[in-house]
mmCIF file of C-alpha atoms and ligand atoms in Angstrom:
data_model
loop_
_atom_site.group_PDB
_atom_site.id
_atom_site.type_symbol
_atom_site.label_atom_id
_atom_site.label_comp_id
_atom_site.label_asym_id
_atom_site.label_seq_id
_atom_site.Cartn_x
_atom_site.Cartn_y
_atom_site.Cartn_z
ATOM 1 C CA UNK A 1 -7.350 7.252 16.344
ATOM 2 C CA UNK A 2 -7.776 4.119 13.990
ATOM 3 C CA UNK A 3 -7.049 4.571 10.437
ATOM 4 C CA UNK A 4 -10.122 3.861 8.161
ATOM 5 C CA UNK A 5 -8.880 2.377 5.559
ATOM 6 C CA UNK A 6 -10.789 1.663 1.623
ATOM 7 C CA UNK A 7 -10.648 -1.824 1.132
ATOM 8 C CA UNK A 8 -9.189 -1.673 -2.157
ATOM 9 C CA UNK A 9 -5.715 0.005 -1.551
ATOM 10 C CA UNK A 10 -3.306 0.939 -4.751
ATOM 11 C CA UNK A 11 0.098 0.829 -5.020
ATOM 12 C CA UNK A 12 1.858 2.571 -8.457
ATOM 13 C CA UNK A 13 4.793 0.683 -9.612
ATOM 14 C CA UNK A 14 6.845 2.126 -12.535
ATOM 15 C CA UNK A 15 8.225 -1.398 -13.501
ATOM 16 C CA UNK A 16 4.839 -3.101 -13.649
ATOM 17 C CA UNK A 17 3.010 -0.047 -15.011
ATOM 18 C CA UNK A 18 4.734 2.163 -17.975
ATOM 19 C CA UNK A 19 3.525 5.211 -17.080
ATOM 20 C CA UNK A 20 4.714 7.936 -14.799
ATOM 21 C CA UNK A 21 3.725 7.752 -10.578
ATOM 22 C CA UNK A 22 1.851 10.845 -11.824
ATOM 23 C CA UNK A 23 -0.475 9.123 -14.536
ATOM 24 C CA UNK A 24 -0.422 6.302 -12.515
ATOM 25 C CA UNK A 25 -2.265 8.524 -9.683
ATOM 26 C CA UNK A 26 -4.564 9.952 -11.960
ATOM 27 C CA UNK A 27 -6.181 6.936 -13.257
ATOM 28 C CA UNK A 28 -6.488 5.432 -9.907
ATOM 29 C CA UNK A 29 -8.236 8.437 -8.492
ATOM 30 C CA UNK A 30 -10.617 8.053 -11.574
ATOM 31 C CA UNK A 31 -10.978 4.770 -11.001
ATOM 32 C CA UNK A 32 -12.422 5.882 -7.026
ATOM 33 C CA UNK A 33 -8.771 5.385 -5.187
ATOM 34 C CA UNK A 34 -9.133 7.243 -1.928
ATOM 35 C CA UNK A 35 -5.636 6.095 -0.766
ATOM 36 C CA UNK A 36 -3.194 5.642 -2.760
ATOM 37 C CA UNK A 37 0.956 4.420 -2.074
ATOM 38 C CA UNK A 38 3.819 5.412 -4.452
ATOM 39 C CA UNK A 39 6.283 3.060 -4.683
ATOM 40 C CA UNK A 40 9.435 3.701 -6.290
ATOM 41 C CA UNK A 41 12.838 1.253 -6.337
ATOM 42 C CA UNK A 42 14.816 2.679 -8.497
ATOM 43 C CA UNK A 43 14.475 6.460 -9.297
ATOM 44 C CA UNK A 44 16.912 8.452 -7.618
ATOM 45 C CA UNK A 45 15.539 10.790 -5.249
ATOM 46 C CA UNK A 46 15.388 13.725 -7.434
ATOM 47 C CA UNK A 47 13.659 12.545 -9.970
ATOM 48 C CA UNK A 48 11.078 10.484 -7.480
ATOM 49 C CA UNK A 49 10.914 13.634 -5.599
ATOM 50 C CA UNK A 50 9.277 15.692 -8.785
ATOM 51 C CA UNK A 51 7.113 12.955 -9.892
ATOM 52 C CA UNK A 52 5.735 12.582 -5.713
ATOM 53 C CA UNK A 53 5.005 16.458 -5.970
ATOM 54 C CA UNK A 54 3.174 16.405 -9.150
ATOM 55 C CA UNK A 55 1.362 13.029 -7.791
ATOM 56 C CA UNK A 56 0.637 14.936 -4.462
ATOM 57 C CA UNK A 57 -0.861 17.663 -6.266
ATOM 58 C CA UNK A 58 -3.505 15.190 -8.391
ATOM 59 C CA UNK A 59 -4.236 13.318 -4.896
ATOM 60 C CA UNK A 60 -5.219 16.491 -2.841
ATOM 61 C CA UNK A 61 -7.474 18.103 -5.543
ATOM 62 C CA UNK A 62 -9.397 14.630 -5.603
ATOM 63 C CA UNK A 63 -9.284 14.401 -1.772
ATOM 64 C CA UNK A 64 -7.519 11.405 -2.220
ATOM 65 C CA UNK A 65 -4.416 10.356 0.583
ATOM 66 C CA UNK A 66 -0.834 9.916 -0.609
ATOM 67 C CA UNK A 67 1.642 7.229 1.461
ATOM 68 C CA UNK A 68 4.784 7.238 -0.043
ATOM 69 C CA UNK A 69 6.681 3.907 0.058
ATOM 70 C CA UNK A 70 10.385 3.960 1.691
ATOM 71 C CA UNK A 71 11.445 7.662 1.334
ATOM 72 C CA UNK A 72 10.392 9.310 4.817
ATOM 73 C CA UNK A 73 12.719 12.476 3.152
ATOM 74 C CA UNK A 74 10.400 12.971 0.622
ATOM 75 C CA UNK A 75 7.111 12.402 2.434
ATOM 76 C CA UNK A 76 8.737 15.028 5.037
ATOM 77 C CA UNK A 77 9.634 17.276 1.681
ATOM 78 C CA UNK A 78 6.167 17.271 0.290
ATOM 79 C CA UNK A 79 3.993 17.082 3.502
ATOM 80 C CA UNK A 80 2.625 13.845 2.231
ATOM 81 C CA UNK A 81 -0.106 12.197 3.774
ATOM 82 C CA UNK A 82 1.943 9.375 5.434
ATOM 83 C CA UNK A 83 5.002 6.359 4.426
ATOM 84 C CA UNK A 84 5.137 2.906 4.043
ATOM 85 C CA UNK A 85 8.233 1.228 5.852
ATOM 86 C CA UNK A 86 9.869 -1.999 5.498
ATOM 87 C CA UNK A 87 12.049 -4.101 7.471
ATOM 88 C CA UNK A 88 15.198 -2.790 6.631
ATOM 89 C CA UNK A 89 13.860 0.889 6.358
ATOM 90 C CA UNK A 90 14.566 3.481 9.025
ATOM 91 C CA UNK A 91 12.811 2.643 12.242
ATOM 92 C CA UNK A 92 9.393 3.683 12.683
ATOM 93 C CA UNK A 93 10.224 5.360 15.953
ATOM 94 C CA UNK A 94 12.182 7.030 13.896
ATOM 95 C CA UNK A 95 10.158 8.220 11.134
ATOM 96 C CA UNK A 96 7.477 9.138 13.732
ATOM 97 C CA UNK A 97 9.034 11.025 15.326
ATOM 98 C CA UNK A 98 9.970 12.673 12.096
ATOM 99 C CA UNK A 99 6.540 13.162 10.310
ATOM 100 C CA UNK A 100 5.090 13.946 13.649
ATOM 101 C CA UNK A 101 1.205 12.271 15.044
ATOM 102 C CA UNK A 102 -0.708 13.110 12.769
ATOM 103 C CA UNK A 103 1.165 11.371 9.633
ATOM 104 C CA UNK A 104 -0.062 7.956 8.322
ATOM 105 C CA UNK A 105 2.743 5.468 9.470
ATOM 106 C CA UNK A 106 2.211 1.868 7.718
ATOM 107 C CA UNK A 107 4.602 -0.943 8.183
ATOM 108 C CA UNK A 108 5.115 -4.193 6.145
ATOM 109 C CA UNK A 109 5.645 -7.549 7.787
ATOM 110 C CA UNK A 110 5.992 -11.333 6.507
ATOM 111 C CA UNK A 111 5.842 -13.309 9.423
ATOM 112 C CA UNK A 112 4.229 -14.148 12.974
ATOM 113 C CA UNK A 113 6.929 -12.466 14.878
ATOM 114 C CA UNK A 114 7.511 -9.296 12.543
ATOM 115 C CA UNK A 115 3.380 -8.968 12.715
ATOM 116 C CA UNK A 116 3.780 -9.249 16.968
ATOM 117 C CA UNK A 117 6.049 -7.122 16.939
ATOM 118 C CA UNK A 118 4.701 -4.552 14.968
ATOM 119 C CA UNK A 119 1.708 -4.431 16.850
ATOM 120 C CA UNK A 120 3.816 -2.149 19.732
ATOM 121 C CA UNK A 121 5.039 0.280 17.208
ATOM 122 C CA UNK A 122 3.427 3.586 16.625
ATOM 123 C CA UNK A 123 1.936 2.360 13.450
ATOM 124 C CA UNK A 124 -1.468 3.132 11.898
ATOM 125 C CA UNK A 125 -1.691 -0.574 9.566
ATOM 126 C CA UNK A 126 0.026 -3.591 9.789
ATOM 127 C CA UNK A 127 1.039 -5.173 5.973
ATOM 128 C CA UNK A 128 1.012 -8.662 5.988
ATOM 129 C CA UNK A 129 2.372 -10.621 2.789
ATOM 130 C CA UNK A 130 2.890 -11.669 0.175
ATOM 131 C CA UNK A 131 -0.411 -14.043 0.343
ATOM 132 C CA UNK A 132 -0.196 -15.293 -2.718
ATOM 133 C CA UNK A 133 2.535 -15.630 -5.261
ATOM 134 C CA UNK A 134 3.717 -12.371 -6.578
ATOM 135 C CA UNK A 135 6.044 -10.973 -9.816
ATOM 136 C CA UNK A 136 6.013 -7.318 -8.315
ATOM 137 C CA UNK A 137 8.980 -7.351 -5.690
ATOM 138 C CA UNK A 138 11.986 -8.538 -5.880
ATOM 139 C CA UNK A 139 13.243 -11.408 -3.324
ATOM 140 C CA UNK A 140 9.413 -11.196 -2.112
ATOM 141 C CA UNK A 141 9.914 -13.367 1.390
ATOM 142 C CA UNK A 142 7.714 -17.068 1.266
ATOM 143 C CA UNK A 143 4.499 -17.146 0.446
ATOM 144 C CA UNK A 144 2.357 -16.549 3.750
ATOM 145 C CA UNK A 145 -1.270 -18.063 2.548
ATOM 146 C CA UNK A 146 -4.572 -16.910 3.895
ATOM 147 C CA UNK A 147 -4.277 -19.300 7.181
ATOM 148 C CA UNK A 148 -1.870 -16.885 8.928
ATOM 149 C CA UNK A 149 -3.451 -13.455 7.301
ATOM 150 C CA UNK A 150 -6.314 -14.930 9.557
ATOM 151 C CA UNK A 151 -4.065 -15.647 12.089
ATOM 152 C CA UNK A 152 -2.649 -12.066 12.203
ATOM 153 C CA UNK A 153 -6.011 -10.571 11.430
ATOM 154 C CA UNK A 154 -7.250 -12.104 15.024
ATOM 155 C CA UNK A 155 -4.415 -10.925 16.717
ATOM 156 C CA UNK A 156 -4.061 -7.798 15.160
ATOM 157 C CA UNK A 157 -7.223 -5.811 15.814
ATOM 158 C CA UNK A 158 -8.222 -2.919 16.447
ATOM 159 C CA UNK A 159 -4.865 -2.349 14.313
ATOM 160 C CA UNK A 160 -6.132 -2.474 10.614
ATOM 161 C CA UNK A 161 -4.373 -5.255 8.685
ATOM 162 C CA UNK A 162 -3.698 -5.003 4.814
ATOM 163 C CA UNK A 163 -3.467 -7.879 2.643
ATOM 164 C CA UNK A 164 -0.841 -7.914 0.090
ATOM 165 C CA UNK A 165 0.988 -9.946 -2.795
ATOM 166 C CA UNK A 166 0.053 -11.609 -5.923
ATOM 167 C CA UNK A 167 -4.312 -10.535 -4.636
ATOM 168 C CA UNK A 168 -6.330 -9.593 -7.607
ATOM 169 C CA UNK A 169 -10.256 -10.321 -8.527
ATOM 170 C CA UNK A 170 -10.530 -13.910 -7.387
ATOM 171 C CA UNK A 171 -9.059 -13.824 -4.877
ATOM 172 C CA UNK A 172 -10.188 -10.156 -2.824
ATOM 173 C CA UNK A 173 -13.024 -12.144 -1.150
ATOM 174 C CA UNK A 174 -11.563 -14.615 0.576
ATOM 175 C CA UNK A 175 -8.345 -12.064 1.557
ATOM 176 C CA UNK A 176 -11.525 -9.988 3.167
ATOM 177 C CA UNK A 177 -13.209 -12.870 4.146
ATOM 178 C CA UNK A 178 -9.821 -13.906 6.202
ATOM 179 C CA UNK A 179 -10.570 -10.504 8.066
ATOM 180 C CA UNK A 180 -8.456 -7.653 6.391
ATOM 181 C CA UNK A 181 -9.446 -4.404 6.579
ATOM 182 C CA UNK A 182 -7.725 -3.794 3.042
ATOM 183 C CA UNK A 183 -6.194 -5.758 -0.215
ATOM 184 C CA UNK A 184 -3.125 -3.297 -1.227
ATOM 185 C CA UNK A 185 -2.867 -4.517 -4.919
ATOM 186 C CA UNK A 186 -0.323 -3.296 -7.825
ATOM 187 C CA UNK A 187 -0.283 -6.057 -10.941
ATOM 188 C CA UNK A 188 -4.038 -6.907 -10.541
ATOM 189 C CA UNK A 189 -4.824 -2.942 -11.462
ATOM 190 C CA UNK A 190 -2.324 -1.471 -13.295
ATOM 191 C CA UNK A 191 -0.495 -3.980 -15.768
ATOM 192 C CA UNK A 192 -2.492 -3.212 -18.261
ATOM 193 C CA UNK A 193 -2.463 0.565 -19.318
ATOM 194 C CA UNK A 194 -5.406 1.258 -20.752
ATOM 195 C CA UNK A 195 -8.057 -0.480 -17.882
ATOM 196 C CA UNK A 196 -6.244 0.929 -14.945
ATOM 197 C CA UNK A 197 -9.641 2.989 -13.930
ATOM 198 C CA UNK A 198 -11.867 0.370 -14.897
ATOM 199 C CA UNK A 199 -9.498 -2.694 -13.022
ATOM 200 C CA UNK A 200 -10.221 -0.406 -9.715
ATOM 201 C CA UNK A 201 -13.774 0.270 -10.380
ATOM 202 C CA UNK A 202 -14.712 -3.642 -10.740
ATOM 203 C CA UNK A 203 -12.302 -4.123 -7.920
ATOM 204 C CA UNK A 204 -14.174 -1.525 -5.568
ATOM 205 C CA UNK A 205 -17.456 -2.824 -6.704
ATOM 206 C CA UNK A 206 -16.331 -6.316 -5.899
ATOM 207 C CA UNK A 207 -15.488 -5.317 -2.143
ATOM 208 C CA UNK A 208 -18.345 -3.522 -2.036
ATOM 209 C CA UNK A 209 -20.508 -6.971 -2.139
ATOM 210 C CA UNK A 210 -18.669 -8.028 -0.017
ATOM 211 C CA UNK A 211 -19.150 -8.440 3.801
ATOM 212 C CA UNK A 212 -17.008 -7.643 6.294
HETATM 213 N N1 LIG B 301 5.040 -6.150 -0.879
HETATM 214 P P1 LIG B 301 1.075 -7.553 -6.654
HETATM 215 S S1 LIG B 301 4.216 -8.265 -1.947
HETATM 216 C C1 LIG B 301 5.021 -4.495 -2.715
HETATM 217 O O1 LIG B 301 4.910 -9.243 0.825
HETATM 218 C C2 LIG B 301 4.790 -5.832 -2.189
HETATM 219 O O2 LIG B 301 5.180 -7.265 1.631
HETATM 220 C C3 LIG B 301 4.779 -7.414 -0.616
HETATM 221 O O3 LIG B 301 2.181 -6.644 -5.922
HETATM 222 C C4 LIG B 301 4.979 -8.031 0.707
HETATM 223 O O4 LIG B 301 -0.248 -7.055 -6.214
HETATM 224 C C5 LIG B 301 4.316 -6.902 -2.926
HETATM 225 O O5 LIG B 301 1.321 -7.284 -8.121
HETATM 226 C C6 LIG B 301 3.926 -6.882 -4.368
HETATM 227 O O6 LIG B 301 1.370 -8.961 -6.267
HETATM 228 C C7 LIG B 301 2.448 -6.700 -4.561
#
């Protein structure tokens, strides 16, 4: 079945954002976050694993999905809603056959080739980025631009493709105008504590206007 996905698609980061994954998860679900990823580089497991639980909890009251970035142990753990693997994360034949059908499976990719190839995985969305310049990751691979997002974005369907790296309010349109199905976005929403919700809201209003 093909993933729907919101276009607007957080990601927490505990680097760019001060507060806890939790908190984090809370004001993005008041904000209207449907789907939400937890991303987490440097926590060791334990301590990721107890903030994910009390994160999972705050998603599933709100209805909300929870993809947790890299840690296919703790998705497994917590019966989250799905992960989000990179290149040099355990395979995704591998992790599927882990989490089973029925888990969301998305994989990140920075190039033609990874994107081709990723199309003949057992994946539910493609990541293609960064798009634009980006602080959030470290080593992020070259800047792809918006001519090969629309290059992937023809290739790709009916696999949804999101849009990532360095996206934020002027630039969403012409990432959805290129033809992805989502903008995954962590700097544009949460670097500044206090608008988190609001940063989503305008965000989701803006890709509301906006047509696909
Ligand atoms: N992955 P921001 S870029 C987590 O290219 C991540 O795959 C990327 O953060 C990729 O919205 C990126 O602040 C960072 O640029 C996205």
């Amino acid at each position: 079945m093909i993933l729907q996905l919101p276009k607007i698609y957080p990601i927490t980061d505990a680097q760019v954002s001060s507060l806890s994954h939790a908190e984090q998860v809370k004001r993005l679900i008041a904000g209207g976050a449907t789907f939400i990823q937890l991303r987490e580089k440097r926590q060791p497991a334990r301590a990721f694993y107890n903030e994910a639980a009390k994160a999972l909890n705050l998603a599933r009251s709100a209805g909300a999905k929870l993809i947790i970035n890299d840690r296919v142990d703790i998705a497994l753990a917590l019966r989250a809603d799905g992960v989000h693997l990179g290149q040099t994360d355990m395979p995704v034949i591998t992790a599927r056959r882990l989490l089973g059908p029925h888990a969301v499976i998305g994989y990140s990719t920075h190039n033609l080739d990874q994107a081709r190839a990723a199309l003949e995985l057992p994946i539910d969305y493609l990541a293609f980025g960064p798009i634009f310049p980006t602080r959030s990751k470290d080593d992020p691979d070259p800047v792809a631009g918006l001519d090969k997002l629309r290059q992937i974005t023809s290739i790709a369907a009916p696999m949804p493709v999101v849009a990532i790296g360095g996206i934020g309010q002027s630039t969403l349109a012409e990432v959805l105008s290129a033809g992805a199905d989502a903008a995954a976005l962590i700097s544009a929403i949460l670097s500044d504590t206090y608008k988190i919700t609001e940063n989503l809201r305008d965000l989701l209003a803006r890709s509301r206007n906006q047509r696909s």
